[in-house]
Coordinates of C-alpha atoms in Angstrom, one line a residue:
M1081 CA -9.9 -13.2 -23.3
T1082 CA -9.9 -17.0 -23.0
T1083 CA -9.3 -18.7 -26.3
G1084 CA -7.8 -22.0 -27.3
Q1085 CA -6.7 -24.9 -25.2
K1086 CA -4.1 -23.2 -23.1
L1087 CA -4.0 -20.0 -21.1
D1088 CA -2.1 -17.2 -22.7
P1089 CA -1.7 -14.5 -20.0
P1090 CA -1.1 -10.9 -20.9
S1091 CA 2.1 -10.7 -18.7
L1092 CA 4.0 -10.6 -22.0
R1093 CA 7.0 -12.6 -21.0
R1094 CA 9.5 -12.7 -23.8
S1095 CA 9.1 -16.5 -24.3
R1096 CA 5.5 -15.9 -25.3
F1097 CA 6.2 -13.6 -28.2
M1098 CA 4.4 -14.7 -31.4
P1099 CA 7.3 -15.8 -33.8
D1100 CA 5.7 -14.8 -37.1
F1101 CA 5.9 -11.1 -36.3
K1102 CA 8.9 -9.4 -37.9
P1103 CA 10.4 -7.0 -35.4
G1104 CA 10.7 -3.3 -36.1
K1105 CA 13.5 -0.9 -35.1
V1106 CA 13.7 2.2 -32.9
A1107 CA 14.0 5.3 -35.2
R1108 CA 13.6 8.1 -32.6
V1109 CA 13.4 8.5 -28.9
A1110 CA 11.7 11.4 -27.2
G1111 CA 11.4 10.7 -23.5
P1112 CA 8.6 8.2 -22.9
V1113 CA 7.6 8.3 -26.6
I1114 CA 9.5 6.3 -29.3
V1115 CA 9.0 6.0 -33.0
A1116 CA 9.5 2.5 -34.5
E1117 CA 9.9 1.8 -38.2
G1118 CA 9.2 -1.4 -40.0
M1119 CA 5.9 -2.0 -38.1
L1120 CA 3.7 -2.9 -41.0
G1121 CA 0.5 -4.7 -39.8
A1122 CA 0.7 -3.3 -36.2
Q1123 CA -2.6 -2.4 -34.5
M1124 CA -3.6 0.6 -32.4
Y1125 CA -3.1 0.0 -28.7
E1126 CA -1.1 -3.2 -29.4
V1127 CA 1.5 -3.9 -26.7
V1128 CA 5.2 -4.1 -27.9
R1129 CA 8.5 -4.8 -26.2
V1130 CA 11.1 -2.1 -26.9
G1131 CA 14.8 -2.4 -27.0
D1132 CA 17.2 -5.1 -25.8
Q1133 CA 15.8 -4.9 -22.3
G1134 CA 12.2 -5.5 -23.6
L1135 CA 10.6 -2.4 -22.1
I1136 CA 6.8 -2.5 -22.1
G1137 CA 5.1 -0.1 -24.5
E1138 CA 1.8 0.5 -26.3
I1139 CA 1.2 1.8 -29.8
I1140 CA -0.7 5.1 -29.8
K1141 CA -0.3 6.2 -33.4
I1142 CA 0.3 4.5 -36.7
D1143 CA 1.7 6.3 -39.8
G1144 CA 2.3 3.9 -42.7
E1145 CA 5.1 1.5 -41.5
N1146 CA 6.0 3.7 -38.6
A1147 CA 4.4 3.3 -35.2
T1148 CA 4.5 5.7 -32.3
V1149 CA 4.8 4.0 -28.9
Q1150 CA 4.4 5.3 -25.4
V1151 CA 6.7 3.3 -23.1
Y1152 CA 5.6 2.5 -19.6
E1153 CA 9.2 2.2 -18.3
E1154 CA 12.2 4.5 -18.1
T1155 CA 13.7 4.9 -21.5
A1156 CA 17.2 6.1 -20.5
G1157 CA 19.9 4.4 -22.5
L1158 CA 17.5 3.4 -25.3
R1159 CA 19.2 3.8 -28.7
P1160 CA 18.0 4.1 -32.3
G1161 CA 18.3 0.8 -34.1
E1162 CA 17.3 -1.4 -31.2
K1163 CA 14.5 -3.9 -32.0
V1164 CA 10.8 -3.4 -31.3
E1165 CA 8.9 -6.7 -31.0
R1166 CA 5.1 -7.0 -31.4
T1167 CA 2.9 -9.2 -29.2
G1168 CA -0.3 -9.1 -31.2
K1169 CA -2.3 -8.3 -28.0
P1170 CA -3.8 -5.1 -26.6
L1171 CA -2.9 -3.9 -23.1
S1172 CA -5.0 -6.2 -21.0
V1173 CA -5.4 -7.2 -17.3
E1174 CA -5.8 -10.6 -15.8
L1175 CA -9.1 -11.1 -14.0
G1176 CA -9.6 -14.0 -11.6
P1177 CA -9.1 -15.2 -8.1
G1178 CA -6.0 -13.6 -6.5
I1179 CA -6.7 -9.9 -7.4
L1180 CA -8.0 -8.8 -4.0
G1181 CA -5.3 -7.8 -1.5
Q1182 CA -2.8 -7.2 -4.3
I1183 CA -0.7 -4.1 -4.9
Y1184 CA -0.2 -3.5 -8.6
D1185 CA 1.6 -0.8 -10.6
G1186 CA -0.1 1.0 -13.5
I1187 CA 0.2 -2.0 -15.9
Q1188 CA -0.8 -4.6 -13.4
R1189 CA 2.6 -5.8 -12.4
P1190 CA 2.5 -7.1 -8.8
L1191 CA 4.8 -4.8 -6.8
T1192 CA 5.3 -7.3 -4.1
V1193 CA 6.6 -9.9 -6.6
L1194 CA 8.9 -7.3 -8.2
F1195 CA 10.2 -6.3 -4.8
E1196 CA 11.1 -9.9 -4.0
K1197 CA 12.9 -10.3 -7.4
T1198 CA 14.7 -7.0 -7.6
G1199 CA 14.6 -5.3 -4.2
P1200 CA 13.4 -1.7 -3.9
F1201 CA 14.7 -0.7 -7.3
I1202 CA 12.7 -2.3 -10.1
K1203 CA 14.7 -3.8 -12.9
R1204 CA 13.4 -2.7 -16.3
G1205 CA 11.7 -5.2 -18.7
L1206 CA 10.3 -7.4 -16.0
A1207 CA 6.7 -8.5 -16.5
P1208 CA 5.7 -11.2 -13.9
A1209 CA 2.2 -12.7 -14.1
A1210 CA -0.3 -10.5 -12.3
I1211 CA -1.9 -13.5 -10.6
D1212 CA 0.0 -16.3 -8.9
R1213 CA 0.0 -19.3 -11.2
S1214 CA 1.0 -21.8 -8.5
K1215 CA -1.7 -21.1 -5.9
K1216 CA -4.6 -23.4 -5.8
W1217 CA -8.2 -22.2 -5.3
H1218 CA -11.2 -24.3 -4.1
F1219 CA -13.6 -24.2 -7.0
V1220 CA -17.2 -25.2 -6.5
P1221 CA -19.0 -25.7 -9.8
T1222 CA -22.6 -24.5 -10.2
A1223 CA -23.2 -25.1 -13.9
D1224 CA -24.1 -28.4 -15.5
R1225 CA -22.9 -30.2 -18.6
A1226 CA -24.9 -29.7 -21.9
V1227 CA -26.2 -26.3 -20.8
E1228 CA -26.2 -23.4 -23.1
V1229 CA -24.3 -20.5 -21.6
S1230 CA -23.2 -17.0 -22.7
G1231 CA -21.1 -14.2 -21.3
G1232 CA -21.7 -13.4 -17.6
D1233 CA -23.2 -16.8 -16.8
V1234 CA -21.7 -18.3 -13.6
L1235 CA -19.7 -21.5 -13.9
G1236 CA -18.9 -21.8 -10.2
T1237 CA -17.6 -20.0 -7.1
V1238 CA -14.3 -19.5 -5.4
K1239 CA -14.0 -18.1 -1.8
E1240 CA -11.2 -15.7 -2.5
T1241 CA -11.2 -14.0 0.9
T1242 CA -13.3 -14.1 4.0
L1243 CA -15.4 -11.2 2.6
I1244 CA -15.6 -11.8 -1.1
T1245 CA -16.7 -14.9 -3.0
Q1246 CA -15.7 -14.7 -6.7
R1247 CA -18.3 -15.9 -9.2
I1248 CA -16.3 -17.6 -12.0
M1249 CA -18.1 -16.4 -15.1
V1250 CA -18.1 -17.1 -18.8
P1251 CA -16.0 -14.3 -20.4
P1252 CA -18.3 -11.7 -22.0
N1253 CA -17.1 -12.6 -25.6
Q1254 CA -17.8 -16.3 -25.3
S1255 CA -21.0 -18.4 -25.6
G1256 CA -21.9 -22.0 -26.4
K1257 CA -22.7 -25.3 -24.8
I1258 CA -20.7 -26.7 -21.8
I1259 CA -19.0 -29.9 -22.9
S1260 CA -17.4 -30.7 -19.6
I1261 CA -16.8 -29.1 -16.2
V1262 CA -14.5 -30.3 -13.4
P1263 CA -15.8 -31.6 -10.1
E1264 CA -15.4 -29.6 -6.9
G1265 CA -11.8 -29.3 -5.8
D1266 CA -8.6 -27.3 -5.7
Y1267 CA -7.2 -25.9 -9.0
T1268 CA -4.7 -23.2 -10.2
I1269 CA -5.9 -20.5 -12.5
S1270 CA -3.9 -22.1 -15.4
E1271 CA -5.7 -25.4 -15.1
P1272 CA -8.9 -25.8 -17.3
I1273 CA -12.1 -26.0 -15.3
G1274 CA -14.3 -26.8 -18.2
E1275 CA -14.7 -26.8 -22.0
L1276 CA -17.2 -24.9 -24.1
E1277 CA -18.5 -25.9 -27.6
T1278 CA -18.6 -22.7 -29.6
K1279 CA -19.3 -21.9 -33.2
T1280 CA -15.6 -21.9 -34.0
G1281 CA -14.8 -25.1 -32.1
P1282 CA -14.1 -26.2 -28.5
V1283 CA -12.7 -23.6 -26.1
S1284 CA -11.2 -24.3 -22.7
L1285 CA -12.5 -22.4 -19.7
F1286 CA -10.3 -21.2 -16.9
M1287 CA -10.9 -19.4 -13.5
M1288 CA -9.0 -16.5 -15.1
H1289 CA -9.5 -14.6 -18.3
T1290 CA -8.1 -11.3 -19.7
W1291 CA -9.7 -8.1 -20.9
P1292 CA -8.4 -5.1 -22.8
V1293 CA -8.3 -2.1 -20.4
R1294 CA -9.4 0.5 -23.0
I1295 CA -12.7 -1.4 -23.9
A1296 CA -15.5 -1.1 -21.4
R1297 CA -17.0 -4.5 -20.4
P1298 CA -20.6 -5.0 -21.8
F1299 CA -23.8 -5.1 -19.7
K1300 CA -27.5 -5.5 -20.2
R1301 CA -28.8 -2.0 -19.2
K1302 CA -28.3 0.9 -16.9
L1303 CA -30.5 1.3 -13.9
P1304 CA -31.5 4.6 -12.2
S1305 CA -29.3 5.9 -9.3
E1306 CA -31.8 5.6 -6.5
I1307 CA -29.6 4.2 -3.6
P1308 CA -27.0 6.4 -1.9
L1309 CA -23.4 5.3 -1.3
I1310 CA -23.2 5.7 2.5
T1311 CA -19.7 7.0 3.3
G1312 CA -19.8 7.7 7.0
Q1313 CA -18.9 11.4 6.5
R1314 CA -21.8 13.5 7.7
I1315 CA -21.3 16.4 5.4
I1316 CA -21.4 14.0 2.4
D1317 CA -24.2 11.7 3.5
F1318 CA -26.5 14.5 4.7
F1319 CA -25.8 17.4 2.4
F1320 CA -24.1 16.2 -0.7
P1321 CA -24.7 12.4 -1.2
V1322 CA -23.4 10.4 -4.1
A1323 CA -25.5 7.5 -5.4
K1324 CA -24.3 4.0 -5.9
G1325 CA -23.0 3.9 -9.5
G1326 CA -22.5 7.7 -9.4
T1327 CA -19.6 10.0 -10.0
A1328 CA -18.0 12.6 -7.7
A1329 CA -15.1 15.0 -7.9
V1330 CA -13.0 16.2 -5.0
P1331 CA -11.0 19.2 -6.1
G1332 CA -8.9 21.2 -3.6
P1333 CA -5.5 22.9 -3.2
F1334 CA -2.4 21.4 -1.6
G1335 CA -3.0 20.4 2.1
S1336 CA -6.8 20.6 2.0
G1337 CA -7.3 16.9 2.7
K1338 CA -8.1 15.3 -0.7
T1339 CA -6.0 12.2 0.0
V1340 CA -7.2 11.8 3.6
L1341 CA -10.9 12.1 2.4
Q1342 CA -10.4 9.5 -0.3
Q1343 CA -8.7 7.1 2.1
S1344 CA -11.6 7.6 4.5
L1345 CA -14.1 6.8 1.7
A1346 CA -12.1 3.7 0.8
K1347 CA -12.2 2.5 4.4
F1348 CA -15.8 3.3 5.3
A1349 CA -18.0 3.5 2.1
D1350 CA -20.5 0.7 2.0
A1351 CA -19.2 -0.6 -1.3
Q1352 CA -18.4 -4.3 -1.2
V1353 CA -15.2 -4.0 -3.3
I1354 CA -12.7 -1.1 -3.3
V1355 CA -10.2 -0.3 -6.0
Y1356 CA -7.8 2.5 -5.0
V1357 CA -5.8 4.0 -7.8
G1358 CA -2.9 6.2 -6.7
C1359 CA -2.4 7.9 -10.0
G1360 CA 0.7 10.1 -10.0
E1361 CA 0.4 11.3 -6.4
R1362 CA 3.5 11.7 -4.3
G1363 CA 5.2 8.6 -3.2
N1364 CA 4.9 9.3 0.5
E1365 CA 1.1 9.6 0.2
M1366 CA 0.9 6.2 -1.5
A1367 CA 3.4 4.7 0.9
E1368 CA 0.9 5.7 3.7
V1369 CA -1.8 3.8 2.0
L1370 CA 0.4 0.7 1.5
E1371 CA 1.4 0.8 5.1
T1372 CA -1.9 1.5 6.8
F1373 CA -4.5 -0.4 4.6
P1374 CA -3.1 -3.9 5.4
T1375 CA -3.5 -3.2 9.1
L1376 CA -7.0 -1.8 9.0
L1377 CA -10.1 -3.7 9.8
D1378 CA -13.4 -3.3 7.9
P1379 CA -15.7 -1.4 10.3
R1380 CA -18.7 -3.5 9.3
T1381 CA -17.3 -7.0 9.5
G1382 CA -14.1 -6.7 11.6
Q1383 CA -12.1 -8.5 8.9
P1384 CA -8.9 -7.0 7.3
L1385 CA -9.8 -4.2 4.9
M1386 CA -7.4 -5.6 2.2
N1387 CA -9.7 -8.7 1.9
R1388 CA -12.0 -6.5 -0.3
T1389 CA -9.5 -4.0 -1.7
T1390 CA -7.1 -3.8 -4.7
L1391 CA -4.4 -1.1 -4.8
V1392 CA -3.0 0.3 -8.0
A1393 CA 0.1 2.3 -7.1
N1394 CA 1.6 4.5 -9.7
T1395 CA 3.3 7.4 -7.9
S1396 CA 4.8 10.6 -9.3
N1397 CA 8.4 9.3 -9.4
M1398 CA 7.3 6.3 -11.6
P1399 CA 7.3 6.7 -15.5
I1400 CA 4.7 9.3 -16.4
A1401 CA 3.2 7.3 -19.3
A1402 CA 2.1 4.5 -16.9
R1403 CA -0.2 7.0 -15.2
E1404 CA -2.6 6.9 -18.1
A1405 CA -2.8 3.1 -18.0
S1406 CA -3.3 3.0 -14.3
V1407 CA -6.9 4.4 -14.3
Y1408 CA -7.9 2.1 -17.1
T1409 CA -6.4 -0.9 -15.2
G1410 CA -8.3 0.2 -12.0
I1411 CA -11.7 0.7 -13.8
T1412 CA -11.4 -2.7 -15.6
I1413 CA -10.8 -4.5 -12.3
A1414 CA -13.8 -2.7 -10.9
E1415 CA -15.9 -3.7 -13.8
Y1416 CA -15.0 -7.3 -13.3
F1417 CA -16.4 -7.3 -9.7
R1418 CA -19.4 -5.3 -10.9
D1419 CA -20.2 -8.1 -13.4
M1420 CA -20.4 -10.5 -10.4
G1421 CA -23.2 -8.4 -8.9
Y1422 CA -21.0 -6.5 -6.4
D1423 CA -21.2 -2.8 -5.6
T1424 CA -17.7 -1.4 -6.2
A1425 CA -16.1 1.9 -5.6
L1426 CA -13.0 3.3 -7.4
M1427 CA -10.9 6.1 -5.9
A1428 CA -8.7 7.9 -8.4
D1429 CA -6.0 10.1 -6.7
S1430 CA -5.6 12.2 -8.7
T1431 CA -7.0 12.7 -12.2
S1432 CA -4.9 15.9 -12.5
R1433 CA -1.7 13.8 -12.5
W1434 CA -3.3 11.6 -15.1
A1435 CA -4.1 14.6 -17.3
E1436 CA -0.5 15.8 -16.9
A1437 CA 0.6 12.4 -18.4
L1438 CA -1.8 13.1 -21.4
R1439 CA -0.2 16.6 -21.8
E1440 CA 3.3 15.2 -21.7
I1441 CA 2.6 12.5 -24.3
S1442 CA 0.6 15.0 -26.5
G1443 CA 3.6 17.4 -26.4
R1444 CA 6.0 14.6 -27.5
L1445 CA 3.6 13.8 -30.4
E1446 CA 3.7 17.5 -31.4
E1447 CA 0.0 17.8 -31.4
M1448 CA -1.8 21.1 -31.4
P1449 CA -2.3 22.0 -27.7
G1450 CA -5.5 23.1 -26.1
E1451 CA -6.1 25.3 -23.1
E1452 CA -3.0 25.5 -20.8
G1453 CA -1.1 23.0 -23.0
Y1454 CA -3.5 20.1 -22.3
P1455 CA -4.5 18.1 -25.4
A1456 CA -7.7 19.1 -27.2
Y1457 CA -9.2 15.7 -26.4
L1458 CA -8.9 16.1 -22.6
A1459 CA -12.6 16.4 -22.1
S1460 CA -13.4 13.2 -24.1
R1461 CA -10.8 11.2 -22.3
L1462 CA -12.2 12.2 -18.9
A1463 CA -15.7 11.4 -20.1
D1464 CA -14.6 8.0 -21.3
F1465 CA -13.3 7.2 -17.9
Y1466 CA -16.2 8.5 -15.8
E1467 CA -18.8 7.0 -18.1
R1468 CA -17.6 3.5 -17.2
S1469 CA -19.3 4.0 -13.8
G1470 CA -23.0 3.3 -13.2
R1471 CA -25.5 1.0 -11.5
L1472 CA -26.3 -1.8 -14.0
E1473 CA -28.1 -5.0 -14.8
V1474 CA -25.1 -7.1 -15.7
L1475 CA -24.7 -9.9 -18.2
G1476 CA -25.8 -13.4 -17.4
S1477 CA -29.0 -15.5 -17.3
E1478 CA -29.5 -14.7 -13.6
S1479 CA -30.8 -11.3 -12.7
K1480 CA -27.7 -9.6 -11.2
Q1481 CA -27.2 -5.9 -10.4
G1482 CA -23.8 -4.3 -9.8
S1483 CA -22.4 -0.8 -9.6
I1484 CA -19.2 1.2 -9.9
S1485 CA -19.0 4.5 -8.1
V1486 CA -16.1 6.6 -9.3
I1487 CA -14.6 9.3 -7.0
G1488 CA -11.8 11.3 -8.6
A1489 CA -9.6 13.8 -6.8
V1490 CA -8.5 16.8 -8.7
S1491 CA -5.4 18.9 -7.8
P1492 CA -5.8 22.3 -9.4
P1493 CA -2.7 24.4 -9.1
G1494 CA -3.1 27.0 -6.3
G1495 CA -6.7 25.8 -5.8
D1496 CA -7.8 27.5 -9.0
F1497 CA -11.1 25.8 -9.9
S1498 CA -11.2 27.6 -13.3
E1499 CA -8.4 25.5 -14.7
P1500 CA -9.2 23.0 -17.5
I1501 CA -9.2 19.7 -15.6
T1502 CA -11.6 20.9 -12.9
Q1503 CA -13.9 22.6 -15.3
N1504 CA -14.0 19.6 -17.7
T1505 CA -14.6 17.2 -14.7
L1506 CA -17.5 19.3 -13.4
R1507 CA -19.2 19.0 -16.8
I1508 CA -19.2 15.2 -16.3
V1509 CA -19.6 14.3 -12.7
K1510 CA -22.8 14.9 -10.7
V1511 CA -21.3 15.5 -7.2
F1512 CA -18.9 18.3 -6.4
W1513 CA -17.1 18.3 -3.0
A1514 CA -15.1 21.5 -3.1
L1515 CA -12.3 21.5 -0.5
D1516 CA -11.5 24.8 1.1
S1517 CA -8.0 25.8 2.2
E1518 CA -9.4 28.2 4.8
L1519 CA -11.4 25.5 6.5
A1520 CA -8.3 23.3 6.4
K1521 CA -6.2 26.0 8.1
R1522 CA -8.8 26.2 10.8
R1523 CA -8.5 22.4 11.3
H1524 CA -12.1 21.9 10.1
F1525 CA -12.1 18.5 8.5
P1526 CA -13.5 17.3 6.2
A1527 CA -12.7 20.7 4.7
I1528 CA -15.7 20.5 2.3
N1529 CA -17.2 23.9 1.6
W1530 CA -20.9 23.6 2.2
L1531 CA -21.7 26.8 0.1
T1532 CA -19.9 25.9 -3.1
S1533 CA -20.4 22.1 -3.1
Y1534 CA -23.4 20.4 -4.6
S1535 CA -25.0 17.0 -5.5
L1536 CA -27.3 16.4 -8.4
Y1537 CA -28.5 13.1 -6.9
L1538 CA -30.7 14.8 -4.2
D1539 CA -33.9 14.6 -6.2
T1540 CA -33.5 10.9 -7.1
L1541 CA -32.5 10.0 -3.5
E1542 CA -35.3 12.0 -1.8
T1543 CA -37.6 9.0 -1.6
W1544 CA -34.9 6.7 -0.2
Y1545 CA -33.9 8.7 2.9
P1546 CA -37.4 9.2 4.5
K1547 CA -38.2 5.5 3.8
E1548 CA -35.0 4.0 5.1
I1549 CA -33.9 6.4 7.8
G1550 CA -36.5 8.9 9.0
P1551 CA -39.4 10.9 7.6
E1552 CA -37.9 14.2 8.5
W1553 CA -34.6 13.8 6.6
V1554 CA -35.5 16.0 3.7
D1555 CA -37.0 18.8 5.8
L1556 CA -34.1 18.7 8.2
R1557 CA -31.6 19.1 5.4
K1558 CA -33.5 22.1 4.0
V1559 CA -33.6 23.8 7.3
A1560 CA -29.9 23.1 8.1
M1561 CA -28.8 24.4 4.6
Y1562 CA -30.9 27.5 5.1
L1563 CA -29.2 28.2 8.4
L1564 CA -25.7 27.8 6.8
Q1565 CA -26.6 30.1 4.0
R1566 CA -28.1 32.8 6.3
D1567 CA -25.1 32.5 8.5
E1568 CA -22.8 33.6 5.7
E1569 CA -25.1 36.6 4.9
L1570 CA -25.2 37.7 8.5
R1571 CA -21.4 37.4 9.0
E1572 CA -21.0 39.8 6.2
I1573 CA -23.2 42.3 8.0
V1574 CA -21.2 41.7 11.3
M1575 CA -18.0 42.5 9.4
L1576 CA -19.4 45.7 8.1
V1577 CA -21.3 47.2 11.1
G1578 CA -20.4 44.9 14.1
P1579 CA -22.4 42.3 16.1
D1580 CA -24.6 44.9 17.9
A1581 CA -26.5 45.5 14.7
L1582 CA -28.0 42.0 14.8
S1583 CA -31.4 41.3 16.4
E1584 CA -31.9 38.4 18.8
G1585 CA -33.5 36.3 16.1
Q1586 CA -30.5 36.8 13.8
R1587 CA -28.2 35.8 16.7
V1588 CA -30.2 32.6 17.0
I1589 CA -29.4 31.8 13.4
L1590 CA -25.7 32.4 14.0
E1591 CA -25.6 30.2 17.1
A1592 CA -27.5 27.4 15.3
A1593 CA -25.2 27.5 12.3
K1594 CA -22.1 27.5 14.6
M1595 CA -23.4 24.3 16.2
I1596 CA -24.0 22.7 12.8
K1597 CA -20.5 23.5 11.6
E1598 CA -18.6 22.6 14.8
D1599 CA -20.7 19.8 16.3
F1600 CA -22.1 18.1 13.2
L1601 CA -19.9 18.8 10.1
M1602 CA -16.5 18.4 11.7
Q1603 CA -15.3 14.8 12.3
Q1604 CA -12.2 13.5 14.0
S1605 CA -10.4 11.0 11.9
Y1606 CA -8.5 9.5 14.8
N1607 CA -11.5 9.0 17.1
P1608 CA -13.1 5.6 16.5
A1609 CA -16.5 6.9 17.5
D1610 CA -16.4 9.9 15.2
S1611 CA -14.2 8.8 12.2
Y1612 CA -17.2 6.9 10.8
C1613 CA -20.8 8.0 11.4
D1614 CA -23.7 5.7 10.4
K1615 CA -26.8 7.1 8.8
T1616 CA -29.0 6.7 11.9
K1617 CA -26.5 8.6 14.1
T1618 CA -26.3 11.3 11.5
Y1619 CA -30.1 11.6 11.5
N1620 CA -30.4 11.8 15.2
M1621 CA -27.5 14.3 15.6
I1622 CA -29.0 16.9 13.2
R1623 CA -32.5 16.4 14.8
T1624 CA -31.1 17.2 18.2
I1625 CA -29.3 20.3 17.0
L1626 CA -32.3 21.6 15.1
H1627 CA -34.5 20.9 18.1
Y1628 CA -32.2 23.1 20.2
Y1629 CA -32.5 25.7 17.4
N1630 CA -36.3 25.6 17.6
L1631 CA -36.1 26.1 21.4
M1632 CA -33.8 29.1 20.9
Q1633 CA -36.4 30.6 18.5
K1634 CA -39.2 29.9 21.0
A1635 CA -37.2 31.5 23.8
V1636 CA -36.7 34.7 21.8
D1637 CA -40.4 34.8 20.9
E1638 CA -41.3 34.5 24.6
N1639 CA -38.9 37.3 25.5
I1640 CA -36.4 35.0 27.3
Q1641 CA -32.8 36.1 27.0
L1642 CA -30.9 34.1 24.4
Q1643 CA -27.9 34.0 26.7
K1644 CA -29.8 32.0 29.3
V1645 CA -30.7 29.4 26.6
L1646 CA -27.0 29.2 25.6
E1647 CA -26.0 28.6 29.2
L1648 CA -28.2 25.5 29.6
P1649 CA -26.0 22.6 30.9
V1650 CA -27.3 20.3 28.2
K1651 CA -25.6 22.4 25.5
N1652 CA -22.2 21.0 26.4
D1653 CA -23.5 17.5 26.1
I1654 CA -24.8 18.3 22.6
S1655 CA -21.3 19.5 21.6
R1656 CA -19.9 16.2 22.7
M1657 CA -22.5 13.9 21.3
R1658 CA -20.5 13.1 18.1
L1659 CA -18.0 11.2 20.4
T1660 CA -20.7 8.8 21.6
P1661 CA -20.5 5.3 19.9
A1662 CA -23.2 4.6 17.3
D1663 CA -24.6 1.6 19.2
K1664 CA -25.4 3.8 22.2
F1665 CA -26.4 6.9 20.4
T1666 CA -30.1 6.4 19.9
D1667 CA -30.8 6.2 23.6
Y1668 CA -28.3 9.0 24.2
S1669 CA -30.0 11.4 21.8
Q1670 CA -33.4 10.6 23.2
S1671 CA -32.2 11.5 26.7
L1672 CA -30.6 14.6 25.3
N1673 CA -33.9 15.8 23.8
E1674 CA -35.8 15.0 27.0
R1675 CA -33.3 17.0 29.0
L1676 CA -33.5 19.9 26.6
D1677 CA -37.2 20.1 27.0
Q1678 CA -36.9 19.8 30.8
E1679 CA -34.2 22.5 31.1
F1680 CA -36.1 24.8 28.8
Q1681 CA -39.3 24.4 30.8
M1682 CA -37.4 25.2 34.0
L1683 CA -36.0 28.3 32.2
K1684 CA -39.6 29.4 31.2
A1685 CA -41.0 28.9 34.8
P1686 CA -39.3 32.0 36.3
A1687 CA -40.3 34.1 33.3
V1688 CA -44.0 33.1 33.7
K1689 CA -43.8 33.7 37.4
A1690 CA -42.4 37.2 36.9
K1691 CA -45.4 38.1 34.6

């Protein structure tokens, strides 16, 4: 938080240590956990520098003069007796212009800067500033002198990227009267842009401030979740939508497409800012994100996707303790943009790896384990994280609304959804996208199982869809879901007694469900026309398929052979309609429906003549 006349960033460089703190000593080392003695006066969650190399750590337990520290760097070679220096500050992140487009590790160290300094192998103890101190930003003031302001009020704007304009705000913990503010011009984040008269005296204001990652940023009030987060994935947007400000879980076994789905959501979801946290996943998966995201274009604006994205990369071969910090770092950055009035989306891949870090630290602390060795407080930690989502009225004299949608991947061993992380997550989140290994084996992607997945936002979103997209949306969804459920029941009958036991009407249901699964729910990630599907195209596609279903039913009722309906030439065009670009699809679907009616009438004519 911004205090005093100079900026004191949380990068914790050794020259910034507060001299009046007497250092402690390392008493015991147990992997990523050390016990330091002589730490009288230390605070919970205070950041310390451990050993001669100044490894970054955080106090997680205090017992008299002893403090237990989880170290966010490799502790190999650390010996008892080495010093432990306090900083007097909690683990915090820097918030200001320069965040977007960056790639950070779990404690907000810029990986690109570390690579330039040390090469591919990061030297321990380095803590460069998270935001470039030398870069100048064009600041346009919007606040006037002598005006009373409080946390969240906008002082000015900075065009950070072509897609996002940062609103430079008064930090949430500050209020007072503006004494001075700089004129429009170019400034670095370490140069004061104004001064505030507070109850405790004058305080300098900067384009950057800091915030402790474990404390949720304040807001005015929560708003109802009445607007969907459009993702471009038909099975999600049509069957299992998530609201803006909502929470969703994506559990699935190895190879079922969790990471690919999250990357697709990061690329195509209609949030204005994306924070992608690679929390403990394998390095090759995160490497793909780092390689592909800078080259991708935003489908709505045509601008580079990284212009509205921040990546937090903490892979499985990095120190395990930093996984815990990475999700808090990501959610705090998301809260910062939410406070400006933006809709943000946070992808956490995966919370299972984060929970494994909690289990590791808990074991080192010799705490009583819970189910499967996870700590007893696993559920509360998961809840603390997911509850920082929401659609809110944010701080400030202006009426601003922002949201954070949290989508967390879960990696249950062997795809066992009964394990503790999946079960505790399901008690918290309102959307469950269950990935199915059998669908993945059949190359059906997204491999979301439509029978076991659910969304608890359907009731609150039911008024939005008919109003914004089409009046039949709710009815179409009910019919389509009924067909998929009946399809599963009929397939069990077929497996027991064979297909000859089915009536023509039952075969109609099987054929319609097959079209929904193959022509609607499947999407090709590498086809530009199908990788993203807008809401209007989704609506028109399902209308066309269900129109064909109604014609099949009508044919059976009029004693027309079902096989003749299935042989209509237009059926092949329906199976290929998902590859039609969105800007041409409305006309295309209209012509498809007209041809359907024409070909069906031609099919009926001989039957009428025969009578």
